[in-house]
Every structure is written in C-alpha cells, then in structure tokens.
Coordinates of C-alpha atoms in Angstrom, one line a residue:
M1 CA 110.8 85.9 69.6
Q2 CA 111.9 84.1 72.8
A3 CA 110.2 80.8 73.4
P4 CA 108.1 80.8 76.7
L5 CA 109.8 79.4 79.9
Y6 CA 106.7 77.3 80.7
T7 CA 103.8 76.1 78.7
F8 CA 100.9 74.6 80.7
R9 CA 98.5 72.7 78.4
N10 CA 95.1 71.2 79.2
L11 CA 96.2 70.9 82.7
A12 CA 93.8 69.6 85.7
H13 CA 94.6 68.2 89.0
V14 CA 92.3 66.4 91.2
Y15 CA 92.6 65.6 94.9
R16 CA 90.4 63.2 96.6
G17 CA 87.9 63.4 94.0
T18 CA 87.8 67.4 94.0
S19 CA 89.3 69.4 91.2
V20 CA 91.9 71.8 92.8
L21 CA 93.4 73.2 89.6
S22 CA 92.4 73.6 86.0
I23 CA 94.5 75.5 83.3
D24 CA 93.5 75.3 79.6
R25 CA 96.6 77.0 78.4
L26 CA 99.3 79.3 79.9
E27 CA 102.7 80.6 78.9
L28 CA 105.1 82.3 81.4
S29 CA 108.2 84.0 80.0
K30 CA 111.8 83.7 81.3
G31 CA 113.8 86.0 83.5
G32 CA 110.9 88.0 85.3
V33 CA 109.1 88.1 88.5
I34 CA 105.7 86.3 88.4
G35 CA 103.2 86.9 91.2
V36 CA 100.4 84.3 92.1
I37 CA 97.6 85.5 94.3
G38 CA 94.2 84.2 95.5
P39 CA 92.4 83.3 98.7
N40 CA 93.2 80.1 100.8
G41 CA 92.3 77.1 98.9
S42 CA 92.5 78.6 95.5
G43 CA 95.2 76.2 94.0
K44 CA 98.3 78.4 94.5
S45 CA 100.4 75.8 96.3
T46 CA 99.3 73.0 93.8
F47 CA 100.4 75.3 90.9
L48 CA 103.7 75.8 92.4
R49 CA 104.4 72.2 93.1
I50 CA 103.5 71.4 89.5
A51 CA 105.5 74.2 88.2
G52 CA 108.4 73.0 90.3
F53 CA 108.2 69.5 89.2
V54 CA 107.5 67.9 92.3
E55 CA 104.0 66.8 91.6
K56 CA 102.5 65.5 88.4
P57 CA 99.1 66.9 87.3
T58 CA 96.4 64.4 87.1
V59 CA 96.0 65.2 83.3
G60 CA 97.8 67.7 81.0
E61 CA 101.3 68.6 80.0
V62 CA 103.9 71.0 81.4
L63 CA 106.6 72.1 78.8
F64 CA 109.8 73.6 80.1
N65 CA 111.9 75.6 77.6
G66 CA 109.7 73.9 74.8
K67 CA 110.1 70.3 76.1
A68 CA 107.7 68.1 78.1
A69 CA 109.0 67.6 81.7
G70 CA 107.7 65.7 84.6
P71 CA 108.7 65.4 88.5
F72 CA 112.3 65.3 89.2
A73 CA 113.2 64.9 85.5
P74 CA 117.0 65.1 84.8
D75 CA 116.4 68.2 82.4
V76 CA 114.8 70.4 85.2
R77 CA 115.7 69.0 88.6
N78 CA 118.9 71.0 88.7
R79 CA 117.3 74.1 87.2
V80 CA 114.1 74.5 89.1
T81 CA 113.8 74.8 92.9
L82 CA 110.6 75.2 95.3
L83 CA 110.8 76.8 98.7
P84 CA 107.4 75.5 100.2
Q85 CA 105.4 77.4 102.8
E86 CA 106.7 74.9 105.5
P87 CA 110.2 74.3 104.4
F88 CA 112.0 71.1 105.7
L89 CA 115.4 71.2 107.4
M90 CA 117.3 68.1 108.2
R91 CA 118.4 67.6 111.8
R92 CA 122.0 68.7 110.9
T93 CA 123.9 71.7 111.2
V94 CA 123.1 74.8 109.1
Q95 CA 126.4 74.1 107.1
K96 CA 125.2 70.6 106.1
N97 CA 121.8 71.7 105.3
I98 CA 122.8 74.4 102.8
A99 CA 125.6 72.3 101.3
Y100 CA 123.4 69.1 100.8
G101 CA 122.1 70.1 97.2
L102 CA 125.4 70.8 95.9
Q103 CA 127.0 67.7 97.4
I104 CA 124.3 65.4 95.8
R105 CA 125.2 67.2 92.5
K106 CA 128.8 66.5 93.0
A107 CA 129.5 70.3 92.8
D108 CA 131.2 70.9 96.3
S109 CA 134.2 72.8 95.4
H110 CA 134.9 75.9 97.8
L111 CA 131.9 74.5 99.7
S112 CA 132.5 76.7 102.9
E113 CA 132.8 79.8 101.1
R114 CA 129.7 79.3 99.0
V115 CA 127.8 78.3 102.1
K116 CA 128.8 81.6 103.9
E117 CA 127.9 83.7 100.6
A118 CA 124.3 82.0 100.5
L119 CA 123.8 82.9 104.0
A120 CA 124.9 86.5 103.5
Y121 CA 122.4 86.7 100.7
V122 CA 119.6 86.3 103.3
G123 CA 121.2 88.4 105.9
L124 CA 122.8 85.9 108.2
N125 CA 126.1 85.7 109.5
G126 CA 127.9 82.4 108.3
K127 CA 130.8 82.5 110.7
D128 CA 128.3 82.5 113.7
L129 CA 125.8 80.1 112.3
V130 CA 127.2 77.5 110.2
Q131 CA 127.7 74.9 113.1
R132 CA 124.3 75.6 114.8
P133 CA 121.9 72.6 114.5
S134 CA 118.8 73.3 112.6
Y135 CA 116.6 72.6 115.6
A136 CA 118.2 75.6 117.5
L137 CA 117.0 78.3 114.8
S138 CA 114.1 80.6 115.3
G139 CA 111.3 80.5 112.8
G140 CA 112.7 83.4 110.7
E141 CA 116.3 82.0 110.8
A142 CA 114.9 78.6 109.5
Q143 CA 113.1 80.1 106.8
R144 CA 116.0 82.1 105.7
V145 CA 118.4 79.0 105.8
A146 CA 116.0 77.0 103.7
L147 CA 115.9 79.9 101.2
A148 CA 119.9 79.9 101.4
A149 CA 119.8 76.2 100.7
R150 CA 118.0 76.8 97.4
L151 CA 119.9 80.1 96.4
I152 CA 123.4 78.4 96.7
L153 CA 122.2 76.2 93.7
K154 CA 121.8 79.3 91.6
P155 CA 118.7 78.0 90.0
E156 CA 117.0 79.2 86.7
V157 CA 113.7 79.3 88.3
L158 CA 113.0 79.9 92.1
L159 CA 109.4 79.2 93.2
L160 CA 108.4 80.6 96.7
D161 CA 105.1 79.6 98.3
E162 CA 104.2 82.2 101.1
P163 CA 107.7 82.8 101.9
T164 CA 107.0 85.5 104.5
A165 CA 103.7 84.1 105.9
N166 CA 105.2 82.8 109.3
V167 CA 108.3 85.0 109.9
D168 CA 109.0 88.3 111.8
A169 CA 109.1 91.5 109.9
V170 CA 112.9 91.7 109.8
S171 CA 113.2 88.1 108.2
A172 CA 110.4 88.9 105.8
Q173 CA 112.1 91.9 104.5
L174 CA 115.4 90.0 104.0
I175 CA 113.7 87.0 102.3
Q176 CA 112.0 89.4 99.8
S177 CA 115.2 91.3 99.3
A178 CA 117.1 88.1 98.8
A179 CA 114.8 86.6 96.2
L180 CA 114.9 90.0 94.2
K181 CA 118.7 90.0 94.4
A182 CA 118.7 86.4 92.8
Q183 CA 116.7 87.7 90.0
R184 CA 118.9 90.8 89.4
D185 CA 122.3 88.8 89.8
W186 CA 121.9 85.8 87.7
G187 CA 118.5 86.4 85.9
A188 CA 116.6 83.8 87.9
T189 CA 113.0 83.6 87.1
L190 CA 110.8 84.1 90.4
I191 CA 107.4 82.6 90.7
I192 CA 106.0 83.8 94.0
A193 CA 102.8 83.0 95.7
S194 CA 102.1 85.4 98.6
H195 CA 99.2 87.1 100.6
D196 CA 101.2 90.2 100.3
W197 CA 99.5 91.3 97.3
Q198 CA 100.7 94.8 97.6
W199 CA 104.3 93.8 97.5
L200 CA 103.7 91.5 94.7
Y201 CA 102.3 94.3 92.5
E202 CA 105.2 96.4 93.3
V203 CA 107.7 93.8 92.1
S204 CA 106.0 91.5 89.7
D205 CA 106.1 91.7 85.9
T206 CA 103.0 89.5 85.6
V207 CA 100.4 88.6 88.3
L208 CA 98.1 85.5 88.1
H209 CA 95.0 85.5 90.1
L210 CA 93.8 82.1 90.9
F211 CA 90.3 81.2 92.4
K212 CA 88.9 77.9 92.8
G213 CA 91.8 76.4 90.8
R214 CA 91.3 78.7 87.8
I215 CA 93.1 81.7 86.5
F216 CA 90.6 84.3 86.0
G217 CA 92.3 87.7 86.1
T218 CA 95.1 89.8 87.2
G219 CA 94.2 90.6 90.6
R220 CA 92.6 94.0 89.9
E221 CA 89.1 92.3 90.2
N222 CA 87.3 92.6 93.6
I223 CA 85.8 89.3 94.9
V224 CA 82.7 89.5 97.1
F225 CA 81.5 86.3 98.7
G226 CA 77.7 85.8 99.4
P227 CA 75.1 85.1 100.7
W228 CA 73.0 87.5 98.9
E229 CA 69.4 88.7 99.8
S230 CA 66.5 89.7 97.3
A231 CA 65.9 93.3 97.2
A232 CA 63.7 95.9 95.3
E233 CA 64.1 96.7 91.5
K234 CA 65.2 93.2 90.5
S235 CA 68.3 93.4 92.3
W236 CA 69.8 91.6 95.2
C237 CA 72.1 92.8 98.0
K238 CA 74.6 92.3 100.8
T239 CA 74.6 94.4 103.8
L240 CA 78.0 95.2 105.5
D241 CA 78.7 95.4 109.2
D242 CA 78.3 99.2 109.2
G243 CA 74.9 99.0 107.4
Q244 CA 76.2 99.9 104.0
I245 CA 74.5 98.1 101.0
L246 CA 76.0 96.4 98.0
R247 CA 73.8 96.0 95.2
V248 CA 74.1 93.2 92.6
P249 CA 72.1 91.6 89.8
P250 CA 70.2 88.3 90.6
P251 CA 72.8 85.7 91.4
P252 CA 72.8 82.2 89.9
A253 CA 72.6 81.1 93.7
A254 CA 72.2 82.9 97.0
D255 CA 75.8 82.1 98.0
A256 CA 77.5 82.9 94.6
T257 CA 80.7 84.8 94.4
A258 CA 80.5 88.2 92.7
V259 CA 83.4 89.9 90.9
I260 CA 83.5 93.6 90.6
E261 CA 85.8 94.8 87.7
E262 CA 85.2 98.3 87.2
L263 CA 85.3 100.1 90.7
R264 CA 86.3 103.7 90.9
V265 CA 86.8 106.4 93.3
L266 CA 84.5 109.5 93.1
G267 CA 85.5 113.0 93.4
S268 CA 84.1 114.8 96.5
G269 CA 81.5 116.8 94.3
S270 CA 81.0 114.5 91.4
P271 CA 77.7 112.6 91.3
P272 CA 77.8 109.1 89.9
T273 CA 76.9 108.9 86.2
G274 CA 74.0 106.5 85.4
A275 CA 72.9 106.9 88.9
S276 CA 70.1 104.2 88.6
T277 CA 72.5 101.4 88.0
I278 CA 75.4 102.9 90.1
C279 CA 76.0 101.7 93.7
T280 CA 78.2 103.7 95.8
I281 CA 79.7 103.0 99.1
T282 CA 82.2 104.6 101.5
G283 CA 85.6 103.3 102.3
I284 CA 89.0 104.2 104.0
I285 CA 92.1 103.9 102.0
S286 CA 94.5 101.6 103.8
R287 CA 97.5 101.6 101.5
L288 CA 98.8 102.9 98.3
A289 CA 101.3 100.9 96.0
L290 CA 102.8 101.6 92.6
E291 CA 102.3 98.9 90.0
K292 CA 105.7 97.9 88.4
T293 CA 104.3 97.3 85.0
S294 CA 101.6 99.9 84.6
G295 CA 102.9 102.8 86.5
E296 CA 99.4 103.2 88.0
V297 CA 98.6 103.1 91.7
R298 CA 96.8 100.3 93.4
A299 CA 94.6 101.8 96.3
S300 CA 93.5 99.3 99.1
A301 CA 90.6 100.4 100.8
L302 CA 88.2 99.0 103.5
A303 CA 84.6 99.4 103.2
A304 CA 83.4 98.3 106.7
N305 CA 84.7 94.8 106.8
L306 CA 85.3 94.3 103.1
P307 CA 88.7 94.9 101.5
L308 CA 88.4 96.4 98.2
T309 CA 91.1 97.4 95.4
V310 CA 91.1 100.2 92.9
V311 CA 93.7 101.1 90.4
L312 CA 94.1 104.8 89.7
P313 CA 96.3 107.0 87.6
Q314 CA 98.9 108.9 89.6
A315 CA 97.3 112.2 88.4
Q316 CA 94.1 111.2 90.1
I317 CA 96.1 110.3 93.3
R318 CA 97.6 113.8 93.4
G319 CA 94.5 115.6 92.2
Q320 CA 92.2 114.2 94.9
S321 CA 94.9 114.2 97.5
L322 CA 94.5 110.6 98.2
F323 CA 96.4 109.0 100.9
P324 CA 96.0 106.1 103.7
G325 CA 93.4 107.2 106.2
R326 CA 91.4 109.2 103.7
R327 CA 87.6 108.6 103.4
V328 CA 86.4 108.0 99.8
R329 CA 83.5 107.1 97.8
L330 CA 83.7 104.2 95.8
A331 CA 81.1 103.4 92.9
Y332 CA 80.5 100.6 90.4
D333 CA 77.8 99.7 88.0
W334 CA 75.9 96.8 89.8
T335 CA 74.3 95.6 86.5
R336 CA 77.9 94.9 85.0
L337 CA 79.2 92.4 87.5
R338 CA 80.0 88.7 86.7
W339 CA 79.5 85.6 88.9
I340 CA 81.9 82.8 89.4

C-alpha cells in the first residue's frame, strides 16, 4: 500500500491570537488532484502555505513522504512549489523571472529552450515575450508567467491558491489547462484552492471543505448563515429576500451557522414525505457539473439570494429534465441539521 504523500498531525495555526487552522489528522495521496474549498477566511491560504513548506504551523507536525519537514527544508524545497493568489514577479524580463528557479538550483542547461517550453505550457509565445519586462505584462499574462516559473521546475507537488481569481476568462482557462497538463505529463500532485467549486469537482479526486479553519466535509454540504428568528412549533427560521422561509431547529445562538447535508430535488408531483418536518423551497438551477469521482451530477441552484448545491444521479437529471434555468422544488428535513 502506497504511503501518503502528506500527513498532518495535531496541527494548529494561530495568527494574532486567533486560531485560523486546526487539523487533528489528515492524509493526502500522491499523484492526484486535491481541491480545497471554503468561504473567505476559512483557512485555505494558510493550509496551502503550510503544505507548501513556506510557513510553519504554530503547533503540530507535517510529514512529507513519511518524513517530518519544515519550511524551506532541503528535502522538500526542490519538490514542492506554491503559486500564491498574488504572485510576485521580480522587476526583470520574463526570461529571467522564469529561469530564476533553475539558476539557483544550478540546473540551467538549455535554459532558453526550457523557458520557451514553460511559456508554451501556459499559452504564451516565448519568442515574443521573453525580453519583455515584468511590469509591462497584463494581469493575466503576469499570472501565467508566474505559473510558468513554477512549471519549469517540474515539481512533484504544485499548490495553487485561487489561480484564476483576478484574471480574464482566456487566462483562467489556460491556467487551468496548464495545471492539469502538468498532472498528466509528469504525475505532479495538484492541490488547488479556488472559488470555482464546479471546476474543482469536475477535476478533483478529493475535495476538502474548510470552514473556520477546520475540515468538516467534502463540499456537498450547504452552509447557511444566521441570524435566525424564533418561530412556531419549536422551530426557528430565516426569511429569504423573496419571502421564502427556511426552518431550522433551535440554534445554539441567533447568529449560528447551519449545515444542510441532505438536500434533495422533488419531482413536480411528488409530495415531500414526513411533511411535518420537511421544509420545501423553490430555486432555479444555475449550473450542472459532473463529479469526477462519483459520476453523479452537482446541481447548483439559487433560492432567492441563497446559493445551494444538491448532488443527483444522472438518471434523475434525465428523468426530471433538469437543466440550467429550470425551476425546482428543494426539500430537507429541518430537524436533521447540524450547527457549526
């Protein structure tokens, strides 16, 4: 049995007195695509910096291929590379930016050809671009050059923190394609944090859902924030912008966060079973995406201003003729929520 690529044990990270990451134990396998999702402030960037060995956790241990490793350790610095959300380019030419990593590793044979190959990976013409100064690049070009500077190293692990957040649509597609090509061509393990949840589910072998610094699921869960108001029948509720009402059991606090784990789509004529504890709301499907690992379909829907996700078998998608723009009834048992 293959040993895990990463093992995180009893890990916690505190920033200015606030806990930003807490992982009791987590193992990640080699060679696949690992997606990391979660709202802003959930700890995604901190997790990637620790996994990229550029930051040391406050407490705990990170094993890489079974051996303890820390920031910039010789055993990992040539094998793991991180592309941060705001990549830094030196005020040099594109050629010198991309070649820098190889030069400090004293692996600079055939350098010009390798730089052009790395640029081609991210959809840029090396002949036209290599002598351009970094400050003359557009935002999308700068992000792709920064990625090329990582790809030229052919790392075992490539970590990407919101790689397409601040770029145009063309650059976003080329960045995504380049990362996946690296995974195919030399077996790089990709760990990607992104707000493009649908894309992550289409390409990831594993998805980690971070919330308030903790891993609590796979992203199939629906998170609903308070505040909540007391209602009838020992329940509480939240009123959406269009007047629809979400029912929940009494929360631990009025501003607690609810997790709906068993959301389903009702057929046009099917009444909800257990009607006294079933809450139904109407939403509009906004996107359908095939999950890589399960073969099921993730349907994203909007109920007023609330984004929701429900995972369905392909047969149900076909049988109910579900498509983007279709209005659907969503149901959940309001007594079976959990609070975080």
